[in-house]
One Martini backbone bead per residue (centre of mass of N, CA, C, O) as a GRO file, in nm:
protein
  438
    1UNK     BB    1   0.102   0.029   0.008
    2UNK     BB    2   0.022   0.385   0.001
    3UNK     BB    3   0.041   0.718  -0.068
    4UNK     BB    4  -0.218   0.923  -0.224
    5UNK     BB    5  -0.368   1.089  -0.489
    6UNK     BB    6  -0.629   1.115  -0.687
    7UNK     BB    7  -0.698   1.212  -0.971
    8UNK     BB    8  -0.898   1.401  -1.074
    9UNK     BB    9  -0.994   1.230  -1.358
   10UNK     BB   10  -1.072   0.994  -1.156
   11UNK     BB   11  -1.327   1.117  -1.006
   12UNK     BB   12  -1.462   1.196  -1.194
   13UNK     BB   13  -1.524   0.916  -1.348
   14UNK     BB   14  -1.638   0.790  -1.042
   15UNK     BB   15  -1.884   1.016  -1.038
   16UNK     BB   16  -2.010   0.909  -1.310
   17UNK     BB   17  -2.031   0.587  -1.277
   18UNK     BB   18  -2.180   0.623  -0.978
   19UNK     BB   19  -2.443   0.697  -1.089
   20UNK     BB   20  -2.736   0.507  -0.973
   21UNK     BB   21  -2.594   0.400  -0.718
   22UNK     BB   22  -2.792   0.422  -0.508
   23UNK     BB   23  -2.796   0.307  -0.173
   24UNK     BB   24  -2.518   0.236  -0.144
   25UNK     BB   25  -2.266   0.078  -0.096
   26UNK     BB   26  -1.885   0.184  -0.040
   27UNK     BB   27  -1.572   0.002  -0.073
   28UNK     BB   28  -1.237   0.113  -0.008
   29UNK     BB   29  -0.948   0.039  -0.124
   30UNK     BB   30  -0.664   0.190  -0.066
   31UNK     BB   31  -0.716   0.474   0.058
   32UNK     BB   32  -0.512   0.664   0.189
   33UNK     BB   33  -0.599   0.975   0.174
   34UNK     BB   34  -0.917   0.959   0.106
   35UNK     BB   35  -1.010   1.078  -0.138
   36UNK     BB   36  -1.254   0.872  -0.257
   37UNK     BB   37  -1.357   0.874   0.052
   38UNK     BB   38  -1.495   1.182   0.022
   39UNK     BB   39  -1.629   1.175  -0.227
   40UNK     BB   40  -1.865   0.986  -0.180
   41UNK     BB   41  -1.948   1.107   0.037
   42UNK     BB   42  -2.031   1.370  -0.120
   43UNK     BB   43  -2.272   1.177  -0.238
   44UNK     BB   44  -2.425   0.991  -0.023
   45UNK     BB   45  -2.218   0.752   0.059
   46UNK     BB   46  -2.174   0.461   0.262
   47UNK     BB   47  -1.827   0.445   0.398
   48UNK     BB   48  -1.588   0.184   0.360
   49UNK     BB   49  -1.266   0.167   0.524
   50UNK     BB   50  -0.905   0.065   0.341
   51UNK     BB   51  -0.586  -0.050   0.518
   52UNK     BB   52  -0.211  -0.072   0.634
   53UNK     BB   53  -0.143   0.226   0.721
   54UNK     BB   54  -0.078   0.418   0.929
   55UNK     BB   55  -0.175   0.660   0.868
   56UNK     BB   56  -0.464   0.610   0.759
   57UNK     BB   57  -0.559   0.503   1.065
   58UNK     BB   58  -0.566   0.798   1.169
   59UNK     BB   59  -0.777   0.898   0.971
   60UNK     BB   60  -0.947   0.690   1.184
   61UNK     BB   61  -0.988   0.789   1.402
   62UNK     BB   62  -1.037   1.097   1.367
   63UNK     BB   63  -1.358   1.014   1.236
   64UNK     BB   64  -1.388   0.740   1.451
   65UNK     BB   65  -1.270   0.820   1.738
   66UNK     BB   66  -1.042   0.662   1.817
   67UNK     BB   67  -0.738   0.432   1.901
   68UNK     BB   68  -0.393   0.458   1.847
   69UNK     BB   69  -0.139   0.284   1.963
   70UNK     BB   70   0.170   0.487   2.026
   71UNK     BB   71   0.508   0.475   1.951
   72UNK     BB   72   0.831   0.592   2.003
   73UNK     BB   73   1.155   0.467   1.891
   74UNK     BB   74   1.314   0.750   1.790
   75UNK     BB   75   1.520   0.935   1.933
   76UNK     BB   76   1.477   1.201   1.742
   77UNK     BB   77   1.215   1.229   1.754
   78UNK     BB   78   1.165   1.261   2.032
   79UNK     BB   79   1.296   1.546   2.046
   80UNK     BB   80   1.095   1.677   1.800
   81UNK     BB   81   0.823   1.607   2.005
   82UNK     BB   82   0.866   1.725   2.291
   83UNK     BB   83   0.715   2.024   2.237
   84UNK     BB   84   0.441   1.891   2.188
   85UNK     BB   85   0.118   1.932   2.204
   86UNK     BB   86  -0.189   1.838   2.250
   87UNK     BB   87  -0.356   1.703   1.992
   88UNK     BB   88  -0.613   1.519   1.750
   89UNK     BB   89  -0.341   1.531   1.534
   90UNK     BB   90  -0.082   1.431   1.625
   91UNK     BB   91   0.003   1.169   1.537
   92UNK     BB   92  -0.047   1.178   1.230
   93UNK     BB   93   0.164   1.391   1.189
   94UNK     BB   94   0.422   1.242   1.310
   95UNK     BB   95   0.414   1.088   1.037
   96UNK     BB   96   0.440   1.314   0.834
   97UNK     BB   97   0.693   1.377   0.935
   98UNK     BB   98   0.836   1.098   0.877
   99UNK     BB   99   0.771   1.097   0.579
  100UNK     BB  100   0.905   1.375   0.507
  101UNK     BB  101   1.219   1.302   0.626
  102UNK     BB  102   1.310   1.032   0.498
  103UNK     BB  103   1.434   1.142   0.271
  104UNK     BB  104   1.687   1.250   0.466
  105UNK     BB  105   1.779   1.026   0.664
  106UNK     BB  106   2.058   0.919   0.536
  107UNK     BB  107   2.288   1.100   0.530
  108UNK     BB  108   2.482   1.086   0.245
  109UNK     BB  109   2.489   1.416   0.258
  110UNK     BB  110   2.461   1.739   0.244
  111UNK     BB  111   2.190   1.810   0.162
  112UNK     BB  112   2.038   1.589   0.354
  113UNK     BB  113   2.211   1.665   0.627
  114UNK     BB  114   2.050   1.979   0.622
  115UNK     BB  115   1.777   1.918   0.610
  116UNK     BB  116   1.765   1.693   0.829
  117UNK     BB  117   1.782   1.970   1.055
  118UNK     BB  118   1.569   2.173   0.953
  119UNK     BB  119   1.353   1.982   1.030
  120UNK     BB  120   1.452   1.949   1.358
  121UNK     BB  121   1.412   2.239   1.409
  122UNK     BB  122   1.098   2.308   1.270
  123UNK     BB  123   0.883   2.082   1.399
  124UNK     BB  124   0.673   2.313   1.526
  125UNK     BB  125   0.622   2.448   1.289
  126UNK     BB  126   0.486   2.260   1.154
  127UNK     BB  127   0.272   2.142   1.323
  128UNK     BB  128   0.113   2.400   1.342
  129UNK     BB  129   0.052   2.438   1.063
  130UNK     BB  130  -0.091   2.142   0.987
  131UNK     BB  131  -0.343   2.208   1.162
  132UNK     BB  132  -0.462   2.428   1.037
  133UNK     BB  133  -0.471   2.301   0.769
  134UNK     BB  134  -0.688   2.073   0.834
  135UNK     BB  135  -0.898   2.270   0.991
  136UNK     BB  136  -0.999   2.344   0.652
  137UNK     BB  137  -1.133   2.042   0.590
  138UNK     BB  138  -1.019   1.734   0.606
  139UNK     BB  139  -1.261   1.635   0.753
  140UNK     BB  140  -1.493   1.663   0.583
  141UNK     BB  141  -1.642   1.373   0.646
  142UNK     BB  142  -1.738   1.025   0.619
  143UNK     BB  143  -1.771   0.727   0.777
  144UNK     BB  144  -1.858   0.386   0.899
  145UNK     BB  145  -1.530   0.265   0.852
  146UNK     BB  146  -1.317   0.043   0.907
  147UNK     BB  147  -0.969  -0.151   0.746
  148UNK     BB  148  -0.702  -0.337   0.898
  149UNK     BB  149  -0.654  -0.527   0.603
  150UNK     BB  150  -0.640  -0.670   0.333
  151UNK     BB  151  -0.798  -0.542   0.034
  152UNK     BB  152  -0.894  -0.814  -0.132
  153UNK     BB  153  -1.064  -0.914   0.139
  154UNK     BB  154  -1.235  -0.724   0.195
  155UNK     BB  155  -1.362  -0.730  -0.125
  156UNK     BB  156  -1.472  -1.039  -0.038
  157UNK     BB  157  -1.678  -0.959   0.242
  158UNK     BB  158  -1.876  -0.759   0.068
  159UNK     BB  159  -2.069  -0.938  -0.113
  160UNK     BB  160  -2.290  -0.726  -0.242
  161UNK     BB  161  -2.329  -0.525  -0.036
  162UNK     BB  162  -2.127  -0.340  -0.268
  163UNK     BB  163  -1.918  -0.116  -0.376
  164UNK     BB  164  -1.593  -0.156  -0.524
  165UNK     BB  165  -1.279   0.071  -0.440
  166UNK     BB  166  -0.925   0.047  -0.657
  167UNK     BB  167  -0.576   0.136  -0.564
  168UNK     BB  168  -0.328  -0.022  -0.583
  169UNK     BB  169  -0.058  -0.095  -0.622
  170UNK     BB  170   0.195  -0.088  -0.848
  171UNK     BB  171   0.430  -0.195  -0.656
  172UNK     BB  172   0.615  -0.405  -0.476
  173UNK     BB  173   0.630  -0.318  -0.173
  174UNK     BB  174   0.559  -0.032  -0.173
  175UNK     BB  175   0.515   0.020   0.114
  176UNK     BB  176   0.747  -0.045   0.268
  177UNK     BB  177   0.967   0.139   0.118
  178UNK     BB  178   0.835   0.434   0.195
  179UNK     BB  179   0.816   0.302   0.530
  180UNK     BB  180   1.006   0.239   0.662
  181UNK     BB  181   1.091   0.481   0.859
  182UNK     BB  182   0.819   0.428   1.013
  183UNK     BB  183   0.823   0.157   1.092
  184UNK     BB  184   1.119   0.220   1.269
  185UNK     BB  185   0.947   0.439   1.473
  186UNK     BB  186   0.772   0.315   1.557
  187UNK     BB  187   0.506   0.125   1.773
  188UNK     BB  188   0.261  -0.120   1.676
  189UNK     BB  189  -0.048  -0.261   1.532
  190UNK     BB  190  -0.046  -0.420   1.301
  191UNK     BB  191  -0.117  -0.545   0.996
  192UNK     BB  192  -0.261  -0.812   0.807
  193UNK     BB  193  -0.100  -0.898   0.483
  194UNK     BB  194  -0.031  -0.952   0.214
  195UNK     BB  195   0.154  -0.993  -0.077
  196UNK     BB  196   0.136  -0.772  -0.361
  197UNK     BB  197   0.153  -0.840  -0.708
  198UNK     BB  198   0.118  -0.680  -1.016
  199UNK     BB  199   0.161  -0.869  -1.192
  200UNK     BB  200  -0.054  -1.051  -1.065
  201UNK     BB  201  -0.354  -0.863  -1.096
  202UNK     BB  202  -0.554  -0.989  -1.292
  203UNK     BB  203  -0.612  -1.238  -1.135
  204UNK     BB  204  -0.740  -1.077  -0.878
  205UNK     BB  205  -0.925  -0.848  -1.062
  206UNK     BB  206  -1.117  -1.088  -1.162
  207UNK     BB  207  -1.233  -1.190  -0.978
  208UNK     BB  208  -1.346  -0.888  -0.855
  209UNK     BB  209  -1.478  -0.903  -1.080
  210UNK     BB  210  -1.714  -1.094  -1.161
  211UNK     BB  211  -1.857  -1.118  -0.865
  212UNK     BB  212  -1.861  -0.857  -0.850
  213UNK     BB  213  -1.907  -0.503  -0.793
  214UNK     BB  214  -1.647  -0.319  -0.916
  215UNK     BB  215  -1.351  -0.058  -0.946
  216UNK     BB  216  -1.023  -0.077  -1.080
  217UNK     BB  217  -0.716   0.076  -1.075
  218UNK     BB  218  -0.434   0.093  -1.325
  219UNK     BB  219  -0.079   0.082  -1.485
  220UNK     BB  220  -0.235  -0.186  -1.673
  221UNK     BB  221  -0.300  -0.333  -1.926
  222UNK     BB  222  -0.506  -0.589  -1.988
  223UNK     BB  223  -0.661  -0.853  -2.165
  224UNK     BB  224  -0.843  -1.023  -1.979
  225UNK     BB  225  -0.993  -0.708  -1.909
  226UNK     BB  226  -1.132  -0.603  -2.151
  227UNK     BB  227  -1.429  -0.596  -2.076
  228UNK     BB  228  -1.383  -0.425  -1.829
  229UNK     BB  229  -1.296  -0.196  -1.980
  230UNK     BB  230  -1.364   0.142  -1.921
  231UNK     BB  231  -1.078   0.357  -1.923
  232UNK     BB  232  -0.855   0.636  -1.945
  233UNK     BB  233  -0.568   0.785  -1.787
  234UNK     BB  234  -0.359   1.076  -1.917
  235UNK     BB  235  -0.080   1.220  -1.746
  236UNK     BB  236   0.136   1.252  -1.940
  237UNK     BB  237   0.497   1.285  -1.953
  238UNK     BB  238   0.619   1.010  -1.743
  239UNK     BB  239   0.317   0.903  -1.705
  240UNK     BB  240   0.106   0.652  -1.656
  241UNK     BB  241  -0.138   0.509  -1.728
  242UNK     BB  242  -0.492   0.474  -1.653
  243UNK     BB  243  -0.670   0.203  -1.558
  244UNK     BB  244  -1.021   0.095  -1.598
  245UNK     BB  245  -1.214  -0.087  -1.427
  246UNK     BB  246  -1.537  -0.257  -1.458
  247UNK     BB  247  -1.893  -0.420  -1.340
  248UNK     BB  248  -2.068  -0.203  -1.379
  249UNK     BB  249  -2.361  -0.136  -1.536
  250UNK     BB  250  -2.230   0.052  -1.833
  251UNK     BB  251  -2.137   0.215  -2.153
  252UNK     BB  252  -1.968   0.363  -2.049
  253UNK     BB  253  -1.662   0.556  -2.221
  254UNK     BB  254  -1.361   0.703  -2.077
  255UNK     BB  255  -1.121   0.976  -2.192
  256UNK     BB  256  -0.782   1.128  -2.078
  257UNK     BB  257  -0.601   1.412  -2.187
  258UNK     BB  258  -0.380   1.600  -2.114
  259UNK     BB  259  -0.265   1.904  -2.145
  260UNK     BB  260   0.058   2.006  -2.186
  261UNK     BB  261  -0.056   2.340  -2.120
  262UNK     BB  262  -0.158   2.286  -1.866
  263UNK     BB  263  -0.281   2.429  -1.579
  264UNK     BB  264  -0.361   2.429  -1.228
  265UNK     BB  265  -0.647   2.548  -1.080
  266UNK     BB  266  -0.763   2.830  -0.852
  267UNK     BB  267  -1.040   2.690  -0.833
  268UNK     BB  268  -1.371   2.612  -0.672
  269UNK     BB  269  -1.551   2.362  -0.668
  270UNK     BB  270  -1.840   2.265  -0.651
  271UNK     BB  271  -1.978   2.063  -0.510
  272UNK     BB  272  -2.229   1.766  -0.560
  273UNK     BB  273  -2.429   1.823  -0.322
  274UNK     BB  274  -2.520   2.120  -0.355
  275UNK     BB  275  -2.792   2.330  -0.240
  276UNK     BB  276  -3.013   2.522  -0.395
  277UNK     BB  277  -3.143   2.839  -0.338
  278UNK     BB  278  -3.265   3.140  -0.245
  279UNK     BB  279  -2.973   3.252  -0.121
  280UNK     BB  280  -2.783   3.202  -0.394
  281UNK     BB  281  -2.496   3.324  -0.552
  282UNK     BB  282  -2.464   3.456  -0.838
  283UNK     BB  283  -2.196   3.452  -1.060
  284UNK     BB  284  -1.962   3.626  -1.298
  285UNK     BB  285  -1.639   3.539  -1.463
  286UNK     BB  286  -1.334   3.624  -1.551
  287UNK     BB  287  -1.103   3.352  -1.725
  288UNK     BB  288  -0.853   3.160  -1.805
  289UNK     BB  289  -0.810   2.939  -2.044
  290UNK     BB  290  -0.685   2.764  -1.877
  291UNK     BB  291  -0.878   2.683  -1.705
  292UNK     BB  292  -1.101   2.562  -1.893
  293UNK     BB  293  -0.871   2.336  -2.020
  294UNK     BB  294  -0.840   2.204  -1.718
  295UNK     BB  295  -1.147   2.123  -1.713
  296UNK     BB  296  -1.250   1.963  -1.970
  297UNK     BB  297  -1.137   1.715  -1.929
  298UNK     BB  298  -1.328   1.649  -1.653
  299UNK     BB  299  -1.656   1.806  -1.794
  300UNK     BB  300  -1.613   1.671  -2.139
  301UNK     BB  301  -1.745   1.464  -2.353
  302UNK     BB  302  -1.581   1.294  -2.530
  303UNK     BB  303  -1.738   1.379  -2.819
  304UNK     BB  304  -1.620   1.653  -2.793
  305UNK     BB  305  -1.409   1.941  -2.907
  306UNK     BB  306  -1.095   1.990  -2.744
  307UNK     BB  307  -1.039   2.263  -2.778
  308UNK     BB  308  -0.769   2.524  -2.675
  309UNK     BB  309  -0.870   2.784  -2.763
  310UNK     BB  310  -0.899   3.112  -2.713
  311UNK     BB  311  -1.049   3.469  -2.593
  312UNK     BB  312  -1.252   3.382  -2.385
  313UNK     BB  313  -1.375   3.341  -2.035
  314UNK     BB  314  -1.639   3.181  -1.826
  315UNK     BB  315  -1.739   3.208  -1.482
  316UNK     BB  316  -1.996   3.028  -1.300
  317UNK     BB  317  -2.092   3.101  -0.941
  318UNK     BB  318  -2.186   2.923  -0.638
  319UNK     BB  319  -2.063   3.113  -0.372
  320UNK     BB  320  -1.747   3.126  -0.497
  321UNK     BB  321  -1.816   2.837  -0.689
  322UNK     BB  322  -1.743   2.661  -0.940
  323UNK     BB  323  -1.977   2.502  -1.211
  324UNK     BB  324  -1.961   2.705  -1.508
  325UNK     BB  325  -1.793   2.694  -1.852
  326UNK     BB  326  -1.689   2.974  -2.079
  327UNK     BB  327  -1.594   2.999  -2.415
  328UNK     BB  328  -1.438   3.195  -2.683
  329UNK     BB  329  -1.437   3.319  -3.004
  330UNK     BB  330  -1.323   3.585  -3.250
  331UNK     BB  331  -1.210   3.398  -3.520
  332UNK     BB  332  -1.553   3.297  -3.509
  333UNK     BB  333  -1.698   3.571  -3.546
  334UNK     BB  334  -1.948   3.828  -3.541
  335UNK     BB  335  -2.028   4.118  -3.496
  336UNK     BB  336  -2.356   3.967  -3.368
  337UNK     BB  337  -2.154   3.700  -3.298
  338UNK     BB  338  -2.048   3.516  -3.059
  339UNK     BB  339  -1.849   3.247  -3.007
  340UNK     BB  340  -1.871   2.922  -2.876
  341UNK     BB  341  -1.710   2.636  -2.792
  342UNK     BB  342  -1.761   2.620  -2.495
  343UNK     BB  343  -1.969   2.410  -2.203
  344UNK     BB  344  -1.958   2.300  -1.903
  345UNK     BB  345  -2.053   2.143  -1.596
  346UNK     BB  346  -2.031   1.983  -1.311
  347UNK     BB  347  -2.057   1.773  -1.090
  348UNK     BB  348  -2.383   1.687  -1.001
  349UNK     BB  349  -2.729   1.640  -0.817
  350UNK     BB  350  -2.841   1.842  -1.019
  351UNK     BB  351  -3.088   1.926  -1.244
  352UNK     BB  352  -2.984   2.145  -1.506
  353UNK     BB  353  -2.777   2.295  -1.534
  354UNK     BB  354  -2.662   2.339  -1.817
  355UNK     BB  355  -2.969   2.517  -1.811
  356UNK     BB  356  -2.873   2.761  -1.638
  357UNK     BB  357  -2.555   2.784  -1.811
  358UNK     BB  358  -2.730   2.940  -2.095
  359UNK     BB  359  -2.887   3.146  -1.962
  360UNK     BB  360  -2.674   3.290  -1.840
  361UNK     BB  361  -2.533   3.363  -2.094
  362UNK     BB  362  -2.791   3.594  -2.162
  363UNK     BB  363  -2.732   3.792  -1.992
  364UNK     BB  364  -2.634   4.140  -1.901
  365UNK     BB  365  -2.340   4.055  -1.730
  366UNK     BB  366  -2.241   3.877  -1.989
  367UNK     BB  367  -2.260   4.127  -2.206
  368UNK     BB  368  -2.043   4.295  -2.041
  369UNK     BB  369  -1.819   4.147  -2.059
  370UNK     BB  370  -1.766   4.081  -2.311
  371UNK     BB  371  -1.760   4.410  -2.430
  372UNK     BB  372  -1.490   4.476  -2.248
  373UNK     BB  373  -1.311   4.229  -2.377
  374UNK     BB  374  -1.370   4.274  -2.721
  375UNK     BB  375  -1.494   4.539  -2.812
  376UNK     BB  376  -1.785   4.442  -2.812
  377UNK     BB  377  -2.161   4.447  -2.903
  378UNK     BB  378  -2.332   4.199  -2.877
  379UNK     BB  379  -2.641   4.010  -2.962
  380UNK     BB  380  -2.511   3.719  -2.918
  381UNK     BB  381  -2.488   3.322  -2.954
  382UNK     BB  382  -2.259   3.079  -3.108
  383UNK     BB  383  -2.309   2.740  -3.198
  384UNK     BB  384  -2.188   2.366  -3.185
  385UNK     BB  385  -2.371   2.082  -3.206
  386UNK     BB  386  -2.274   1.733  -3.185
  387UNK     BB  387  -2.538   1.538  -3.368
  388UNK     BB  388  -2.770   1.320  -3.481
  389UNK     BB  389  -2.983   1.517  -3.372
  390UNK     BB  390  -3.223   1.700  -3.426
  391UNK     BB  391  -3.213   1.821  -3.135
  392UNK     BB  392  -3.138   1.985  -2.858
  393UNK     BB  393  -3.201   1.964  -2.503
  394UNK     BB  394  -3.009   2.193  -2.344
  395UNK     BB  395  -3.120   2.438  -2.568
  396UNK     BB  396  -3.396   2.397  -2.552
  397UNK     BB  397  -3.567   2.692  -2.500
  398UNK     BB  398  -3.285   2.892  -2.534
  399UNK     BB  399  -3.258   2.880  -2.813
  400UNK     BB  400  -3.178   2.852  -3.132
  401UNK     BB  401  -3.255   2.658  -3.430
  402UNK     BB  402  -3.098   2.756  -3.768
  403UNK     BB  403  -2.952   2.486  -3.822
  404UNK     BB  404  -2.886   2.163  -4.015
  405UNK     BB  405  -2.623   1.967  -4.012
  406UNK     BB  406  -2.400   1.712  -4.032
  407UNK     BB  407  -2.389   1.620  -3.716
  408UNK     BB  408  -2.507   1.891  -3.617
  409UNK     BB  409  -2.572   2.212  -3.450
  410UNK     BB  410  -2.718   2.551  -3.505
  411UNK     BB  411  -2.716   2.815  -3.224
  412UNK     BB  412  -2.911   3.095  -3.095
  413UNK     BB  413  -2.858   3.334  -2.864
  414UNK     BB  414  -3.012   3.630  -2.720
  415UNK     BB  415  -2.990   3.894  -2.541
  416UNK     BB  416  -3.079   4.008  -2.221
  417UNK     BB  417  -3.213   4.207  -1.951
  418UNK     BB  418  -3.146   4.001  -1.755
  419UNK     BB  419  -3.036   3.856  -1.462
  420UNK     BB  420  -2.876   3.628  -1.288
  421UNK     BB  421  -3.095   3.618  -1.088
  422UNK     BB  422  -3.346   3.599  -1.238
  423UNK     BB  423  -3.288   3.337  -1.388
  424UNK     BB  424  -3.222   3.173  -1.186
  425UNK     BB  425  -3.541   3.194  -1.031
  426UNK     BB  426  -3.673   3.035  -1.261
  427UNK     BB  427  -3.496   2.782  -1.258
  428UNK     BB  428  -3.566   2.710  -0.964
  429UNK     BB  429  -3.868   2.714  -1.007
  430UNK     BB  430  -3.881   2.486  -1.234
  431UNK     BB  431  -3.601   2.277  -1.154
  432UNK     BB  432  -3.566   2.330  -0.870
  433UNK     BB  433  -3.621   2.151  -0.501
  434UNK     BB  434  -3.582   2.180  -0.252
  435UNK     BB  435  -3.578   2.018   0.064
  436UNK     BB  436  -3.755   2.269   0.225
  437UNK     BB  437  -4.008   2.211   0.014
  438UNK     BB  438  -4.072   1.928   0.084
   0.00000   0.00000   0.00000
């Protein structure tokens, strides 16, 4: 086992394939430092945690209020952590700072014991900044359980009983390799479990696809497990592409190749959870193409044309938090209409949110920012949708269709003089209902 986050595309693809599966538990084998059983819980899935690692033990204490007994048996460590005060979660960090030291414990050169005398000099001023970080919601979500022993045997005793999630290790002895330095340093209760070995991985794999409902992603590709390959997701030059097995049933097939030129963005997108109010306030703001791009590839339809250029971007944002994101382009636009190349909102539990935001796209803060920074005062927006189907389903109704093309469909849309407040009211009183009007 390892300590890792579940890369983002992989997380949106999980988000989307378990649609549908409601009501169900779900069972995270190799839960590593708890990604995807956060999305789970955030999803509104009874989600049953497992690993082998002290690490993940301890972030499962502090969700279920436990105990794991811990000894400290590094005299290093010993009186780095002298000078720590009580806090629920000193354990946790104690390791964590364990994990960032070994880097450096080996002091084979000077590099290496430099910067491990300077991490033993800063070791409280880490704590308190930790701390703070933690606090910041890193546990916000819910578990029903732990599990603390082999990840395969986990997922067949759960049989039946709902879906399992996991990302085994990728290489042999992976966890022992990691933790070496943790495992000298700690003295604890371990983990019993088998050594798992990626290379028979397939072995393994196809047995708990075959029995149950399960969702499993390596960094190999098999042949035998063909018929269960759901996705690819290629995470650029020098990392291994991840496949995605699944036996739940569904015709999706997802995938994802990150663009060389993207970027990283600092926009923070809604929960899947989040519940539109008549408190909620919704804004747009422009945003920089690179966020378009790097979102694109997470919550844009396989056959969508996945087009990375453009010259203006538009965020759109419920209490502060983006769920909706449009691009457009000048050298296909026209005097009276502007193009858009692309639109399209985050995983969320809202229906029709796409249908939100096309309204909004035509209110009359979103013709303002357009013509402050095109420095033309466009008269609506042209689009193009690739379909074989008569009409669009998401722009009708608020769009006009001007043409059909061949595979295509051309749509315009008019600005209004409704503000995104007055649109936001239409489309919540018309299409969606809160739990408090229930």
């Amino acid at each position: 086992m390892f300590v890792g986050t579940t890369p983002p595309e992989i997380r949106t693809l999980l988000q989307d394939l378990m649609q549908g599966t409601k009501g169900r538990d779900v069972f995270i084998g190799c839960s590593g430092n708890f990604t995807v059983d956060k999305v789970m819980s955030k999803m509104g899935y009874d989600v049953h945690s497992n690993d082998v690692s002290l690490y993940s033990k301890l972030i499962s204490d502090i969700l279920l209020e436990t105990n794991t007994e811990l000894k400290i048996v590094n005299p290093e460590l010993i009186n780095a952590f002298d000078s720590w005060e009580e806090h629920k979660y000193k354990k946790l960090i104690q390791v964590m700072y364990a994990i960032r030291l070994a880097e450096f414990a080996p002091r084979k050169n000077e590099y290496q014991q430099s910067f491990f005398d300077s991490w033993i000099e800063q070791s409280a001023v880490y704590y308190h900044n930790t701390i703070e970080k933690l606090e910041k919601g890193a546990f916000d979500f819910s578990i029903k359980s732990f599990h603390f022993y082999d990840f395969v045997e986990f997922l067949k005793q759960k049989q039946g009983k709902g879906v399992g999630i996991s990302f085994p290790p990728t290489y042999k002895a992976g966890y022992e390799k990691i933790f070496d330095y943790v495992e000298k340093s700690f003295d604890y209760e371990r983990a019993h479990y088998d050594m798992f070995d990626p290379k028979n991985g397939d072995v393994v794999f196809k047995e708990l696809l075959e029995t149950d409902e399960n969702v499993i992603y390596s960094d190999k590709q098999w042949e035998s497990l063909a018929k269960y390959e759901t996705g690819v997701v290629r995470l650029g030059a020098g990392k291994h592409p991840v496949f995605i097995y699944s036996s739940i049933e569904k015709d999706n097939k997802y995938y994802f190749e990150r663009d060389k030129k993207a970027v990283d963005s600092k926009l923070k997108i809604l929960p899947a959870d989040y519940e539109f109010l008549d408190s909620t306030v919704i804004t747009v703001e422009l945003c920089a193409m690179s966020d378009i791009n790097y979102f694109k590839a997470f919550y844009m339809a396989n056959k969508v044309n996945y087009t990375t250029g453009g010259d203006l971007g538009l965020v759109f944002m419920a209490d502060g938090k983006a769920f909706g994101f449009s691009g457009y382009s000048k050298m296909l636009s026209t005097t009276d209409l502007i193009f858009a190349q692309s639109d399209f909102v985050t995983n969320s539990n809202s229906k029709k949110l796409s249908k939100l935001l096309i309204m909004l796209s035509l209110s009359s803060e979103v013709r303002m920012l357009i013509a402050r920074k095109m420095l033309n005062y466009y008269d609506g927006i042209k689009t193009t949708v690739y379909t074989d189907n008569a009409v669009s389903m998401k722009y009708r109704g608020v769009y006009e269709l001007e043409r059909r093309d061949k595979g295509k469909l051309i749509y315009v849309g008019k600005f209004t003089k409704e503000s995104l407040n007055d649109i936001y009211r239409s489309w919540l009183k018309k299409n969606y209902q809160s739990k408090q009007e229930k």
